[in-house]
Coordinates of N, CA and C in Angstrom, one line a residue:
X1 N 102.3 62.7 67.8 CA 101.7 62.9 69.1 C 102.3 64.1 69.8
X2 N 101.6 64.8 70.7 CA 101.9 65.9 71.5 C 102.3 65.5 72.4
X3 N 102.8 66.1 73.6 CA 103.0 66.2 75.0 C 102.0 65.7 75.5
X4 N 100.5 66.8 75.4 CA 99.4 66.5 76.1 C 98.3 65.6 75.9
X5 N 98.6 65.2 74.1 CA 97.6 64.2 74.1 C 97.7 63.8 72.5
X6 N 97.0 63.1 71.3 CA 97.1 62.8 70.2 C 96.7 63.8 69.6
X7 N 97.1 63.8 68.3 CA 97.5 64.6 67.5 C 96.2 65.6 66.8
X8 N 96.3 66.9 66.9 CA 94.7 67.2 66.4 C 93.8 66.6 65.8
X9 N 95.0 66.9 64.4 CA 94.4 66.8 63.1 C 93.6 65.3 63.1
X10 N 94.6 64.4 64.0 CA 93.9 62.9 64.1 C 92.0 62.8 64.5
X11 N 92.4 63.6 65.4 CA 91.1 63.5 66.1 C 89.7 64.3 65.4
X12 N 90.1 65.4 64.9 CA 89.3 66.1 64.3 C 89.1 65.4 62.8
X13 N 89.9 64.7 62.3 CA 89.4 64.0 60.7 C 88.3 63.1 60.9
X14 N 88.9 62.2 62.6 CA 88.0 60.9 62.9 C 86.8 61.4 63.2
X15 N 86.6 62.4 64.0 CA 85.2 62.8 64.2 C 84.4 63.6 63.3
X16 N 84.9 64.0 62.5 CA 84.3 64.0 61.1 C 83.9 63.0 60.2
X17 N 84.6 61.3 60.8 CA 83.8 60.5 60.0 C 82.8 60.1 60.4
X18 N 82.0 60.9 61.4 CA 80.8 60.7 62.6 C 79.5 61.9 61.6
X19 N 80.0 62.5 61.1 CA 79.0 63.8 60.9 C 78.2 62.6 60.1
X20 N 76.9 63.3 60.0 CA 75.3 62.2 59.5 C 75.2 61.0 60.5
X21 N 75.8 60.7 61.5 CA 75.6 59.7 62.5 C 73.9 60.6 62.6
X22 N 73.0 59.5 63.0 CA 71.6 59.7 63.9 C 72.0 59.7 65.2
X23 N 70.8 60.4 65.7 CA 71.4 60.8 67.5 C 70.2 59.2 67.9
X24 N 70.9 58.9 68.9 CA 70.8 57.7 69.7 C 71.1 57.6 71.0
X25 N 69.9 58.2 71.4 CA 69.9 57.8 73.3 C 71.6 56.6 73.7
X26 N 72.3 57.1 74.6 CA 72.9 56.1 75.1 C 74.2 54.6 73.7
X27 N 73.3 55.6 72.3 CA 74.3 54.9 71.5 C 75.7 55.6 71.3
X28 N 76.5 54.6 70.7 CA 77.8 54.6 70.1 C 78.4 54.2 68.8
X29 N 77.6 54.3 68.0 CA 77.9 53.6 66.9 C 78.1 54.3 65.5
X30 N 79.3 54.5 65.2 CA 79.4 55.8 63.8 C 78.5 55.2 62.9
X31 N 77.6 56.0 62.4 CA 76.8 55.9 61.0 C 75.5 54.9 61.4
X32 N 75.4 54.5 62.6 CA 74.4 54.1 63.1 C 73.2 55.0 64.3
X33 N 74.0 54.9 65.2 CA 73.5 56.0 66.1 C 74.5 56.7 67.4
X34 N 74.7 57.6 68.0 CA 75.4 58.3 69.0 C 74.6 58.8 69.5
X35 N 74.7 59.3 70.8 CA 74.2 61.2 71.3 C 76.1 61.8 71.8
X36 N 75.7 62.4 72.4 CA 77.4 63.4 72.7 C 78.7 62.5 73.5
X37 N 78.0 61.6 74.7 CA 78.7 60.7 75.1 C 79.4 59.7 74.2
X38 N 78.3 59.4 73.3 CA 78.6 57.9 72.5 C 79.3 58.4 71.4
X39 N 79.8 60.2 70.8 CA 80.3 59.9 70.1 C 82.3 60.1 70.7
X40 N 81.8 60.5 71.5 CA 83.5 60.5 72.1 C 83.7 59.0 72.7
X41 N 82.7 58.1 73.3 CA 83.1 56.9 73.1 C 83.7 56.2 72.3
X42 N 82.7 56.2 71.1 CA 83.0 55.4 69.7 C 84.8 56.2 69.2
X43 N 85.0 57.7 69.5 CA 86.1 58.0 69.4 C 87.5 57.0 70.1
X44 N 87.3 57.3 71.6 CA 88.1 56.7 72.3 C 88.1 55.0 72.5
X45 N 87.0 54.3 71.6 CA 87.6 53.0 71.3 C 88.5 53.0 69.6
X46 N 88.3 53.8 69.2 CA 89.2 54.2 67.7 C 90.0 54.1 67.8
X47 N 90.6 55.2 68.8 CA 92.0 55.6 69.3 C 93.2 54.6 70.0
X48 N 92.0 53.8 71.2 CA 92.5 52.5 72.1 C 92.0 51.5 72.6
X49 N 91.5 50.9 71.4 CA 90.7 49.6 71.1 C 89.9 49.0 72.0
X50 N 89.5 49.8 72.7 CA 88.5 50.2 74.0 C 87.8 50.9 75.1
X51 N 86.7 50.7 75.4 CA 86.7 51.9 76.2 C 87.1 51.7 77.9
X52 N 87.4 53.2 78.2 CA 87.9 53.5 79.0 C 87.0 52.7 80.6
X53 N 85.9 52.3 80.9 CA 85.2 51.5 81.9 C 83.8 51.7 81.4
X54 N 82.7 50.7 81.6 CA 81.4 50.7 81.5 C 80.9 52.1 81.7
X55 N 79.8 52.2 81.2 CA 79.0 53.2 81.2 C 77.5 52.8 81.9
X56 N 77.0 53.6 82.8 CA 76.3 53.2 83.9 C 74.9 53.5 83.3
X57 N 73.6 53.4 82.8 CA 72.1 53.3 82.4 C 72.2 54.8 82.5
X58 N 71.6 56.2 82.2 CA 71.5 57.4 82.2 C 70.5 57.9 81.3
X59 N 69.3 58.6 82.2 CA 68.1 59.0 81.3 C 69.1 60.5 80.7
X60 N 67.7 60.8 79.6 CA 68.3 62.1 78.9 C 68.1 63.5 79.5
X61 N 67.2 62.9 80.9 CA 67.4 64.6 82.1 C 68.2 64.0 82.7
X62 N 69.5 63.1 83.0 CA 70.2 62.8 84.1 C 71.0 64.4 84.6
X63 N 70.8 65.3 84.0 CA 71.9 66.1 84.7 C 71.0 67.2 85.5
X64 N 69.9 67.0 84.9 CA 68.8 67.7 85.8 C 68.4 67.4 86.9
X65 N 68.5 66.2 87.3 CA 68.0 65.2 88.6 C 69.3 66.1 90.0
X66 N 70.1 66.6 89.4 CA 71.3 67.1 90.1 C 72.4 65.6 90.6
X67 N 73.2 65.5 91.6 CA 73.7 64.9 91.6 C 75.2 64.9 91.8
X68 N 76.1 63.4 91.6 CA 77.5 64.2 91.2 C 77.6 64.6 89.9
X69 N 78.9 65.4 89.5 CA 78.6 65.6 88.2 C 79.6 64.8 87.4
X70 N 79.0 63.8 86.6 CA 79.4 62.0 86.7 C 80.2 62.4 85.0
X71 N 79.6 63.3 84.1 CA 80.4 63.5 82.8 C 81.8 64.3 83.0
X72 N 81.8 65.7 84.3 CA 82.9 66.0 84.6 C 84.5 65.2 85.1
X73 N 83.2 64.3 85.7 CA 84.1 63.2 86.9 C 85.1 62.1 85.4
X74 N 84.1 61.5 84.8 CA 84.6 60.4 84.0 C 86.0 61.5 83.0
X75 N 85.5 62.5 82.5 CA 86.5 63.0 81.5 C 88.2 63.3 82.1
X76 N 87.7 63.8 83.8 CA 89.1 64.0 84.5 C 89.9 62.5 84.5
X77 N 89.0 61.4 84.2 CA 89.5 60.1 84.7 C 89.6 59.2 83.9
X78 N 89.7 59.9 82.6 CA 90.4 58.7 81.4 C 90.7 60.2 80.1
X79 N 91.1 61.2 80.5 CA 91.3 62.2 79.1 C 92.6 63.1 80.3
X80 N 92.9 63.9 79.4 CA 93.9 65.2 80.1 C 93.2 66.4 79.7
X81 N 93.1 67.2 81.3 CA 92.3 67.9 81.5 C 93.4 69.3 81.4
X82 N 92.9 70.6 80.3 CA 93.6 71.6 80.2 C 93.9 72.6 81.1
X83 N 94.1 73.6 80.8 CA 93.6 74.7 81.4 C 92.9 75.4 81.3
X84 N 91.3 75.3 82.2 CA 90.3 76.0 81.7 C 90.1 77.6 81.3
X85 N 90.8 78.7 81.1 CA 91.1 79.8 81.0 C 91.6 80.1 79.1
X86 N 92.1 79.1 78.8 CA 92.4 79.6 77.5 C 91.4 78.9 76.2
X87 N 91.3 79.5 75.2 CA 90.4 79.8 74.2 C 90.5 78.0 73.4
X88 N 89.7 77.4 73.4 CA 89.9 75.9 72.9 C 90.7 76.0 71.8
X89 N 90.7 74.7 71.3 CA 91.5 74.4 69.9 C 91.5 73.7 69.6
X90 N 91.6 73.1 68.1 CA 91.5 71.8 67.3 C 91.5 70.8 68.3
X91 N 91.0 69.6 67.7 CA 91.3 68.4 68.7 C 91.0 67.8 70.0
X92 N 90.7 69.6 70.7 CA 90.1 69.1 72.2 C 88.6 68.9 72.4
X93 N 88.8 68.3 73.2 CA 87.0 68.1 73.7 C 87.0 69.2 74.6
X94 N 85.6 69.6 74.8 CA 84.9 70.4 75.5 C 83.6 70.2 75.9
X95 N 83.7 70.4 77.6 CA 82.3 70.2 78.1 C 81.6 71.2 78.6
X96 N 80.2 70.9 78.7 CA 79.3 72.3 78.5 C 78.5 72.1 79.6
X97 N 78.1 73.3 80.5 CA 77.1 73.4 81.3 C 75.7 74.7 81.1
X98 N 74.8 74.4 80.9 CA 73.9 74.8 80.8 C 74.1 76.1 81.2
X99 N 74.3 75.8 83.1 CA 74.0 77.0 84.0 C 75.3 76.8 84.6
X100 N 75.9 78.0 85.4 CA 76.6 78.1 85.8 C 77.0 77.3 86.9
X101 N 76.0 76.8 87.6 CA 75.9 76.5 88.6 C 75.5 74.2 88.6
X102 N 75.2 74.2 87.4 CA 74.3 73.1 86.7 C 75.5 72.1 86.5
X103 N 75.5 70.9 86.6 CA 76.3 69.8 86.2 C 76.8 69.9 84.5
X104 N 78.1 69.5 83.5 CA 77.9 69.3 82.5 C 77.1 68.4 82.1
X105 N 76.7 68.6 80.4 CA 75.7 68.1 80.4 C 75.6 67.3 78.9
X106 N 77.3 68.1 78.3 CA 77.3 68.0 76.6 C 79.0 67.9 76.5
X107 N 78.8 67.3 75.7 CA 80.1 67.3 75.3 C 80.8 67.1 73.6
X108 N 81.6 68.1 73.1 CA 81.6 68.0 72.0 C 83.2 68.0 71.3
X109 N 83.7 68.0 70.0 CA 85.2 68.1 69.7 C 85.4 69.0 69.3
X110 N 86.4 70.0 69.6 CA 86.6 71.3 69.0 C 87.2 70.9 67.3
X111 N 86.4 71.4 66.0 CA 87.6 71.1 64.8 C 88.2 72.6 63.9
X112 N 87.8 73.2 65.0 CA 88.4 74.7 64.1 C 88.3 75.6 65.2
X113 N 89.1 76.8 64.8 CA 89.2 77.8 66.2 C 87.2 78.3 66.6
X114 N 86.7 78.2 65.6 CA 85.2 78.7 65.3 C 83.8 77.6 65.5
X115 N 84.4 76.3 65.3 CA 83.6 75.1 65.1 C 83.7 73.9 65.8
X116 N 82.7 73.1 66.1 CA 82.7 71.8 67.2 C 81.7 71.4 66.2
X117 N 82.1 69.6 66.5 CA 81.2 68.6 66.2 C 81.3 67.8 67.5
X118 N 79.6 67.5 67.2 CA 78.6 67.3 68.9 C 77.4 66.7 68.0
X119 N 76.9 66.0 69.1 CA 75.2 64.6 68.6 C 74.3 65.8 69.8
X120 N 73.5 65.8 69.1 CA 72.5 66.3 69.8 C 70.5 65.6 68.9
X121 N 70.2 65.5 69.9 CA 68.6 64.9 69.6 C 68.1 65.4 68.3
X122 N 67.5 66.5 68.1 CA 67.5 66.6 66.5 C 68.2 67.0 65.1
X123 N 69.5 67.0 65.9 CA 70.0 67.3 64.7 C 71.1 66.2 64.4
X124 N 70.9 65.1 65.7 CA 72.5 64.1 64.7 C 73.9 64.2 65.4
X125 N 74.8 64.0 64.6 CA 76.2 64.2 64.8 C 76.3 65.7 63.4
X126 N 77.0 66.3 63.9 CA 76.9 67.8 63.2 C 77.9 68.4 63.7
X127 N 78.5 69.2 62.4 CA 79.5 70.5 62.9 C 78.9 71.9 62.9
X128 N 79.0 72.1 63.6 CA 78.4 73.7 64.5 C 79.3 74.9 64.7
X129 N 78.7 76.3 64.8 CA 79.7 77.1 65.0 C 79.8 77.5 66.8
X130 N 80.9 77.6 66.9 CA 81.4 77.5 68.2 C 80.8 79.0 68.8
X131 N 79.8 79.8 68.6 CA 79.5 80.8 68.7 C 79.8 81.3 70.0
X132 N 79.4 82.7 70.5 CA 79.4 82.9 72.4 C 78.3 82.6 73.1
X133 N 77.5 82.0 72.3 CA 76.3 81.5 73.6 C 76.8 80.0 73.5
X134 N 77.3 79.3 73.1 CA 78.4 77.7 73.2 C 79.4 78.2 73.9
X135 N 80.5 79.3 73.8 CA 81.9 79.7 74.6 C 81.3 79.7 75.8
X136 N 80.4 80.4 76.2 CA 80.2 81.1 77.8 C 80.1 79.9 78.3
X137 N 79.8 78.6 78.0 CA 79.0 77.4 78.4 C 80.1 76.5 78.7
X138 N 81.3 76.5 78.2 CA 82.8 75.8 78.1 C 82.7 75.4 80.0
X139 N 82.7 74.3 80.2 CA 83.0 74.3 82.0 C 84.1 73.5 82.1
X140 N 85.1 72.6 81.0 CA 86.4 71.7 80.8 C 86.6 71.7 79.7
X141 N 87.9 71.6 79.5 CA 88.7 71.7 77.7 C 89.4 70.0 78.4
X142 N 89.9 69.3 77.4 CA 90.6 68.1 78.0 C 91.1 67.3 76.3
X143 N 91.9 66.5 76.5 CA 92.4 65.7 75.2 C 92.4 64.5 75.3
X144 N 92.7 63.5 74.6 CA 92.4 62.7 74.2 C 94.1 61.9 74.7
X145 N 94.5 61.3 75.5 CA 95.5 61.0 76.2 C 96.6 60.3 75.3
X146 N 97.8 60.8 75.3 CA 98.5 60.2 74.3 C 98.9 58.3 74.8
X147 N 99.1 57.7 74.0 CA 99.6 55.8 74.7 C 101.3 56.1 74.8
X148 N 101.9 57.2 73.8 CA 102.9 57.0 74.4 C 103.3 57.9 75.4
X149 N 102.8 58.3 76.2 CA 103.4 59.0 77.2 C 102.4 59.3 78.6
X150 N 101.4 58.6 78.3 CA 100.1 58.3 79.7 C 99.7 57.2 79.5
X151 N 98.9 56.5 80.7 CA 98.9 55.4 80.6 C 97.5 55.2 80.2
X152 N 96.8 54.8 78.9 CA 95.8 54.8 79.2 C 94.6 53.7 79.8
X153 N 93.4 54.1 80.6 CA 92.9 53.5 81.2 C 91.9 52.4 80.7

């Protein structure tokens, strides 16, 4: 374990045993169905044999409707949130806002300085290259809270 949270390599193997998941509105379930939320769910019951508080009904334009911004809010409130300024890295999550101005809206695991695995509608659970039309989009880096040294929720 790290200081700031569990161990990359940990997290990046587990969410590789997600890749071929089918994308699934509102699901969580490896090798059954996810979308981006459900698969860092299904992560963080892996990690600590549950999840962190209910998850509230959420259409697939919820971030369009405007609002608070309820994916930024939950990640500050059960993960450790980085420093948004430096270049991601293994292990971490990262959330994505469309527009600069727009609620996040995605959320994915960093598993290489170049690549993230992320559920998205047609394509599944999938590793992707972290390109600069995905960088510019980065609006929180955050980890995965270590048990021994935060409490988790």
């Amino acid at each position: 374990m790290t200081a700031e949270g569990l161990p990359p390599a940990q997290v990046v193997a587990e969410a590789r045993q997600w890749l071929g998941t089918p994308y699934r509105h509102r699901a969580s379930r490896q090798r059954i169905g996810c979308d981006c939320l459900g698969l860092v769910r299904g992560l963080y019951r892996t990690f600590y044999g549950t999840e962190p508080a209910p998850v509230p009904p959420y259409a697939p334009e919820w971030a369009e409707v405007g609002g608070p911004d309820r994916l930024l809010e939950a990640a500050r409130a059960h993960l450790v949130e980085l420093t948004p300024s430096m270049s991601p890295r293994a292990g971490e999550l990262v959330l994505f806002r469309w527009k600069p101005s727009g609620l996040c809206k995605h959320v994915g695991v960093v598993s290489a300085p170049d690549r993230f695995i992320h559920a998205y509608e047609n394509g599944g659970t999938v590793e992707s290259a972290l390109v600069p039309a995905w960088r510019r989009r980065i609006a929180a880096r955050f980890v995965f809270p270590d048990p021994m040294t935060t409490k988790v929720r």
